[in-house]
mmCIF file of C-alpha atoms and ligand atoms in Angstrom:
data_model
loop_
_atom_site.group_PDB
_atom_site.id
_atom_site.type_symbol
_atom_site.label_atom_id
_atom_site.label_comp_id
_atom_site.label_asym_id
_atom_site.label_seq_id
_atom_site.Cartn_x
_atom_site.Cartn_y
_atom_site.Cartn_z
ATOM 1 C CA MET R 1 71.172 62.654 -40.065
ATOM 2 C CA LYS R 2 72.223 66.333 -39.609
ATOM 3 C CA GLU R 3 74.239 66.975 -36.534
ATOM 4 C CA MET R 4 72.269 69.206 -34.169
ATOM 5 C CA LEU R 5 73.555 72.286 -32.534
ATOM 6 C CA ASN R 6 72.457 72.519 -28.874
ATOM 7 C CA ILE R 7 71.736 76.007 -27.654
ATOM 8 C CA ALA R 8 71.231 76.962 -24.088
ATOM 9 C CA LEU R 9 68.828 79.913 -23.767
ATOM 10 C CA PRO R 10 68.438 82.033 -20.551
ATOM 11 C CA LYS R 11 64.873 81.460 -19.276
ATOM 12 C CA GLY R 12 62.951 84.594 -18.318
ATOM 13 C CA ARG R 13 62.997 88.280 -19.275
ATOM 14 C CA LEU R 14 66.080 88.105 -21.480
ATOM 15 C CA GLY R 15 65.263 84.676 -23.192
ATOM 16 C CA GLU R 16 62.513 85.917 -25.536
ATOM 17 C CA LYS R 17 64.922 88.515 -27.105
ATOM 18 C CA VAL R 18 67.707 86.192 -27.250
ATOM 19 C CA TYR R 19 65.664 83.579 -29.154
ATOM 20 C CA ALA R 20 64.343 86.318 -31.406
ATOM 21 C CA MET R 21 68.026 87.005 -32.391
ATOM 22 C CA PHE R 22 68.735 83.304 -33.188
ATOM 23 C CA GLU R 23 65.480 83.246 -35.272
ATOM 24 C CA GLN R 24 66.741 86.310 -37.260
ATOM 25 C CA ALA R 25 70.099 84.816 -37.683
ATOM 26 C CA GLY R 26 68.575 81.920 -39.563
ATOM 27 C CA PHE R 27 67.980 79.323 -36.909
ATOM 28 C CA PRO R 28 64.202 79.295 -36.234
ATOM 29 C CA CYS R 29 62.300 76.772 -34.107
ATOM 30 C CA PRO R 30 58.548 77.873 -34.244
ATOM 31 C CA SER R 31 57.509 75.251 -31.550
ATOM 32 C CA ILE R 32 59.408 77.148 -28.954
ATOM 33 C CA LYS R 33 56.659 79.897 -29.055
ATOM 34 C CA GLU R 34 53.906 77.340 -28.166
ATOM 35 C CA ASN R 35 52.783 78.168 -24.753
ATOM 36 C CA ASN R 36 53.632 75.166 -22.624
ATOM 37 C CA ARG R 37 56.022 74.076 -20.004
ATOM 38 C CA LYS R 38 58.359 72.116 -22.208
ATOM 39 C CA LEU R 39 62.005 73.076 -21.783
ATOM 40 C CA ILE R 40 63.501 71.469 -24.992
ATOM 41 C CA PHE R 41 62.626 72.349 -28.657
ATOM 42 C CA GLU R 42 64.113 71.224 -31.927
ATOM 43 C CA ASN R 43 63.907 71.999 -35.497
ATOM 44 C CA GLN R 44 65.704 69.260 -37.257
ATOM 45 C CA GLU R 45 65.570 70.934 -40.640
ATOM 46 C CA ALA R 46 67.435 74.004 -39.188
ATOM 47 C CA GLY R 47 69.578 71.676 -37.229
ATOM 48 C CA VAL R 48 68.994 73.393 -33.867
ATOM 49 C CA ARG R 49 67.923 72.241 -30.475
ATOM 50 C CA TYR R 50 67.149 74.926 -27.915
ATOM 51 C CA PHE R 51 66.700 74.489 -24.192
ATOM 52 C CA TRP R 52 65.618 76.897 -21.358
ATOM 53 C CA VAL R 53 67.898 76.963 -18.416
ATOM 54 C CA LYS R 54 68.342 79.135 -15.469
ATOM 55 C CA PRO R 55 70.324 82.219 -16.767
ATOM 56 C CA SER R 56 73.062 81.517 -14.144
ATOM 57 C CA ASP R 57 73.373 77.842 -15.285
ATOM 58 C CA VAL R 58 73.843 78.571 -19.051
ATOM 59 C CA ALA R 59 77.650 78.746 -18.679
ATOM 60 C CA ILE R 60 77.798 75.456 -16.902
ATOM 61 C CA TYR R 61 75.974 73.733 -19.689
ATOM 62 C CA VAL R 62 78.290 75.327 -22.358
ATOM 63 C CA GLU R 63 81.485 74.585 -20.343
ATOM 64 C CA ARG R 64 80.579 70.970 -19.915
ATOM 65 C CA GLY R 65 79.494 70.663 -23.631
ATOM 66 C CA ALA R 66 75.798 69.813 -22.957
ATOM 67 C CA ALA R 67 75.166 72.810 -24.941
ATOM 68 C CA ASP R 68 77.488 73.979 -27.850
ATOM 69 C CA ILE R 69 76.570 77.576 -27.473
ATOM 70 C CA GLY R 70 74.545 79.826 -25.187
ATOM 71 C CA VAL R 71 73.884 83.292 -23.951
ATOM 72 C CA ALA R 72 74.935 84.333 -20.510
ATOM 73 C CA GLY R 73 75.446 87.717 -18.696
ATOM 74 C CA LYS R 74 78.813 89.167 -18.271
ATOM 75 C CA ASP R 75 78.210 89.115 -14.498
ATOM 76 C CA ILE R 76 78.076 85.334 -14.474
ATOM 77 C CA LEU R 77 81.218 85.109 -16.731
ATOM 78 C CA LEU R 78 83.252 87.471 -14.392
ATOM 79 C CA GLU R 79 81.932 85.713 -11.337
ATOM 80 C CA TYR R 80 82.462 82.107 -12.211
ATOM 81 C CA ARG R 81 85.066 82.408 -15.017
ATOM 82 C CA PRO R 82 83.830 79.301 -16.996
ATOM 83 C CA GLN R 83 86.310 77.837 -19.525
ATOM 84 C CA VAL R 84 84.274 78.998 -22.645
ATOM 85 C CA TYR R 85 84.893 81.192 -25.561
ATOM 86 C CA GLU R 86 83.056 84.598 -25.316
ATOM 87 C CA LEU R 87 82.249 85.140 -28.989
ATOM 88 C CA LEU R 88 80.082 88.292 -28.948
ATOM 89 C CA ASP R 89 78.537 91.094 -26.881
ATOM 90 C CA LEU R 90 74.885 90.877 -27.958
ATOM 91 C CA ASP R 91 74.109 94.490 -26.683
ATOM 92 C CA ILE R 92 71.018 93.290 -24.916
ATOM 93 C CA GLY R 93 70.247 92.712 -21.223
ATOM 94 C CA LYS R 94 72.206 95.835 -20.428
ATOM 95 C CA CYS R 95 72.714 96.923 -16.744
ATOM 96 C CA ARG R 96 75.715 97.433 -14.562
ATOM 97 C CA MET R 97 77.255 95.808 -11.403
ATOM 98 C CA ALA R 98 77.374 98.561 -8.781
ATOM 99 C CA VAL R 99 78.127 99.263 -5.151
ATOM 100 C CA ALA R 100 75.178 100.788 -3.218
ATOM 101 C CA ALA R 101 74.640 102.062 0.083
ATOM 102 C CA PRO R 102 71.946 103.633 2.274
ATOM 103 C CA ALA R 103 71.426 107.254 1.433
ATOM 104 C CA GLY R 104 74.103 109.446 3.124
ATOM 105 C CA PHE R 105 76.319 106.510 3.941
ATOM 106 C CA ARG R 106 79.982 107.643 4.512
ATOM 107 C CA ASP R 107 82.717 104.992 4.225
ATOM 108 C CA ASP R 108 85.187 104.871 7.156
ATOM 109 C CA PRO R 109 88.561 103.586 5.521
ATOM 110 C CA ASN R 110 89.799 102.700 8.934
ATOM 111 C CA ARG R 111 87.189 100.007 9.357
ATOM 112 C CA THR R 112 86.790 96.877 7.403
ATOM 113 C CA LEU R 113 83.828 97.320 4.995
ATOM 114 C CA ARG R 114 80.947 94.849 5.122
ATOM 115 C CA VAL R 115 79.970 93.956 1.638
ATOM 116 C CA ALA R 116 76.787 91.889 0.995
ATOM 117 C CA THR R 117 76.617 90.284 -2.433
ATOM 118 C CA LYS R 118 75.695 87.292 -4.717
ATOM 119 C CA PHE R 119 78.825 88.118 -6.730
ATOM 120 C CA SER R 120 81.644 87.474 -4.117
ATOM 121 C CA ARG R 121 84.606 87.313 -6.581
ATOM 122 C CA ILE R 122 83.565 90.389 -8.558
ATOM 123 C CA ALA R 123 83.330 92.202 -5.212
ATOM 124 C CA ARG R 124 86.554 90.833 -3.945
ATOM 125 C CA ASP R 125 88.497 91.673 -7.260
ATOM 126 C CA TYR R 126 86.954 95.184 -7.217
ATOM 127 C CA TYR R 127 87.948 96.164 -3.590
ATOM 128 C CA ALA R 128 91.324 94.281 -4.065
ATOM 129 C CA GLY R 129 91.984 96.707 -7.008
ATOM 130 C CA GLN R 130 91.429 99.583 -4.619
ATOM 131 C CA GLY R 131 93.339 98.057 -1.739
ATOM 132 C CA ARG R 132 90.310 98.341 0.428
ATOM 133 C CA ASP R 133 90.003 95.835 3.299
ATOM 134 C CA ILE R 134 86.498 94.191 3.119
ATOM 135 C CA ASP R 135 84.398 91.397 4.653
ATOM 136 C CA ILE R 136 82.213 89.480 2.133
ATOM 137 C CA ILE R 137 78.781 88.344 3.246
ATOM 138 C CA HIS R 138 77.650 85.985 0.533
ATOM 139 C CA LEU R 139 73.847 86.050 0.072
ATOM 140 C CA ASN R 140 71.626 84.372 -2.635
ATOM 141 C CA GLY R 141 69.056 87.042 -3.157
ATOM 142 C CA SER R 142 67.193 90.067 -1.729
ATOM 143 C CA ILE R 143 70.652 91.630 -1.217
ATOM 144 C CA GLU R 144 69.058 95.017 -0.852
ATOM 145 C CA ILE R 145 67.843 94.328 2.541
ATOM 146 C CA ALA R 146 71.284 93.565 4.112
ATOM 147 C CA PRO R 147 72.470 97.240 4.669
ATOM 148 C CA ILE R 148 68.842 98.142 5.970
ATOM 149 C CA LEU R 149 69.043 95.385 8.645
ATOM 150 C CA GLY R 150 72.615 96.176 9.464
ATOM 151 C CA LEU R 151 73.930 92.954 8.075
ATOM 152 C CA SER R 152 76.294 95.019 5.839
ATOM 153 C CA ASP R 153 77.418 98.469 5.060
ATOM 154 C CA VAL R 154 77.199 98.335 1.412
ATOM 155 C CA ILE R 155 76.016 95.936 -1.239
ATOM 156 C CA VAL R 156 77.457 94.969 -4.685
ATOM 157 C CA ASP R 157 74.741 93.964 -7.095
ATOM 158 C CA ILE R 158 73.040 94.403 -10.437
ATOM 159 C CA VAL R 159 71.320 97.609 -11.164
ATOM 160 C CA GLU R 160 69.358 97.914 -14.224
ATOM 161 C CA THR R 161 66.552 100.693 -13.830
ATOM 162 C CA GLY R 162 67.537 101.491 -10.203
ATOM 163 C CA THR R 163 63.902 100.902 -9.037
ATOM 164 C CA THR R 164 64.916 98.239 -6.487
ATOM 165 C CA LEU R 165 67.512 100.425 -4.954
ATOM 166 C CA LYS R 166 65.232 103.368 -4.829
ATOM 167 C CA GLU R 167 62.286 101.540 -3.180
ATOM 168 C CA ASN R 168 64.845 100.492 -0.489
ATOM 169 C CA ASN R 169 66.296 103.808 0.173
ATOM 170 C CA LEU R 170 69.652 102.747 -1.321
ATOM 171 C CA GLU R 171 71.877 104.615 -3.803
ATOM 172 C CA VAL R 172 74.617 103.738 -6.135
ATOM 173 C CA THR R 173 78.037 104.916 -4.904
ATOM 174 C CA GLU R 174 80.322 103.331 -7.531
ATOM 175 C CA THR R 175 79.963 101.451 -10.876
ATOM 176 C CA VAL R 176 82.010 98.353 -10.807
ATOM 177 C CA VAL R 177 81.547 97.154 -14.415
ATOM 178 C CA PRO R 178 78.970 97.546 -17.204
ATOM 179 C CA ILE R 179 77.043 94.232 -17.941
ATOM 180 C CA SER R 180 75.466 92.841 -21.093
ATOM 181 C CA ALA R 181 74.504 89.459 -22.590
ATOM 182 C CA ARG R 182 77.239 87.578 -24.245
ATOM 183 C CA LEU R 183 77.191 84.678 -26.965
ATOM 184 C CA ILE R 184 79.465 82.010 -25.491
ATOM 185 C CA ALA R 185 80.619 78.691 -27.059
ATOM 186 C CA ASN R 186 82.005 75.418 -25.817
ATOM 187 C CA LYS R 187 85.583 75.173 -26.834
ATOM 188 C CA ALA R 188 85.564 71.727 -28.448
ATOM 189 C CA SER R 189 82.226 72.488 -30.203
ATOM 190 C CA PHE R 190 83.769 75.765 -31.620
ATOM 191 C CA LYS R 191 86.222 73.622 -33.395
ATOM 192 C CA PHE R 192 84.060 70.675 -34.377
ATOM 193 C CA LYS R 193 80.847 72.359 -35.124
ATOM 194 C CA ASN R 194 82.540 75.553 -36.512
ATOM 195 C CA GLU R 195 80.368 76.107 -39.527
ATOM 196 C CA PRO R 196 77.002 76.599 -37.881
ATOM 197 C CA ILE R 197 78.568 78.523 -34.860
ATOM 198 C CA GLU R 198 80.418 80.884 -37.114
ATOM 199 C CA LYS R 199 77.194 81.485 -39.181
ATOM 200 C CA ILE R 200 75.378 82.357 -36.120
ATOM 201 C CA LEU R 201 78.163 84.505 -34.962
ATOM 202 C CA GLN R 202 78.350 86.389 -38.294
ATOM 203 C CA GLN R 203 74.587 86.774 -38.385
ATOM 204 C CA MET R 204 74.318 88.003 -34.800
ATOM 205 C CA ALA R 205 77.169 90.480 -35.301
ATOM 206 C CA VAL R 206 75.123 91.996 -38.075
ATOM 207 C CA LEU R 207 72.150 92.255 -35.939
ATOM 208 C CA THR R 208 73.992 94.006 -33.067
ATOM 209 C CA GLU R 209 75.404 96.542 -35.549
ATOM 210 C CA ARG R 210 71.963 97.727 -36.581
HETATM 211 C C1 PRP Z 1 68.373 92.099 -10.072
HETATM 212 C C2 PRP Z 1 69.128 92.619 -8.952
HETATM 213 C C3 PRP Z 1 68.237 93.577 -8.317
HETATM 214 C C4 PRP Z 1 67.378 94.080 -9.700
HETATM 215 C C5 PRP Z 1 67.810 95.311 -10.062
HETATM 216 O O1 PRP Z 1 67.682 90.997 -9.666
HETATM 217 O O2 PRP Z 1 69.607 91.608 -8.052
HETATM 218 O O3 PRP Z 1 67.427 93.098 -7.287
HETATM 219 O O4 PRP Z 1 67.542 93.106 -10.653
HETATM 220 O O5 PRP Z 1 66.957 95.852 -11.067
HETATM 221 P P1 PRP Z 1 66.326 97.417 -11.081
HETATM 222 O O6 PRP Z 1 67.557 98.194 -10.941
HETATM 223 O O7 PRP Z 1 65.703 97.380 -12.525
HETATM 224 O O8 PRP Z 1 65.337 97.424 -10.013
HETATM 225 P P2 PRP Z 1 66.874 90.010 -10.613
HETATM 226 O O9 PRP Z 1 65.510 90.413 -10.832
HETATM 227 O O10 PRP Z 1 67.703 89.863 -11.823
HETATM 228 O O11 PRP Z 1 67.020 88.553 -9.797
HETATM 229 P P3 PRP Z 1 67.491 87.989 -8.419
HETATM 230 O O12 PRP Z 1 66.498 88.581 -7.431
HETATM 231 O O13 PRP Z 1 67.579 86.637 -8.460
HETATM 232 O O14 PRP Z 1 68.832 88.600 -8.203
#
């Protein structure tokens, strides 16, 4: 029997686009479009098995080899530094990591800056690079309300359209790093299942150049 390539897809907004790219790259799996709550789909003929996982978990599956390849945001790769190969910038899921503060906020460099974020390492690295003394307040979601309630001075979070910030009277003060979706591979799989992975990589590279 043909060896299957296991592919972790990020469940949600980005997932459909990501699957469409794999399909165009020559690795279709029609059953994935059936509207049900199944999480694993395979097409033996094409040699692929797809599974939907939480976007922030894709890198864990790939790092540990439960998935041979997958698609993860650069934010996750920077924050968790998984031991995987980053093969390609897919040029989708584009947004940026930014510092945001209540409108009119003025930073006082003599005080420790209180930073609320889900991305503690990214925030720590960014401010270390500036030599700015900070206090990280690690939160798991709804980061935008932290400065409103006085829990923090600023936030470091993902900004896509800017709507969430606007509706909470916050504004971007600095861009930390641009973010987009990346094709990643397990290191051993890249060696032992190189042929199908290379094929996907080549085809996807063509798609992103269009
Ligand atoms: C992200 C981020 C912001 C929002 C920004 O959350 O944390 O809340 O998107 O998007 P916008 O600039 O288009 O308003 P996401 O929906 O990815 O999930 P989360 O709440 O789990 O962080």
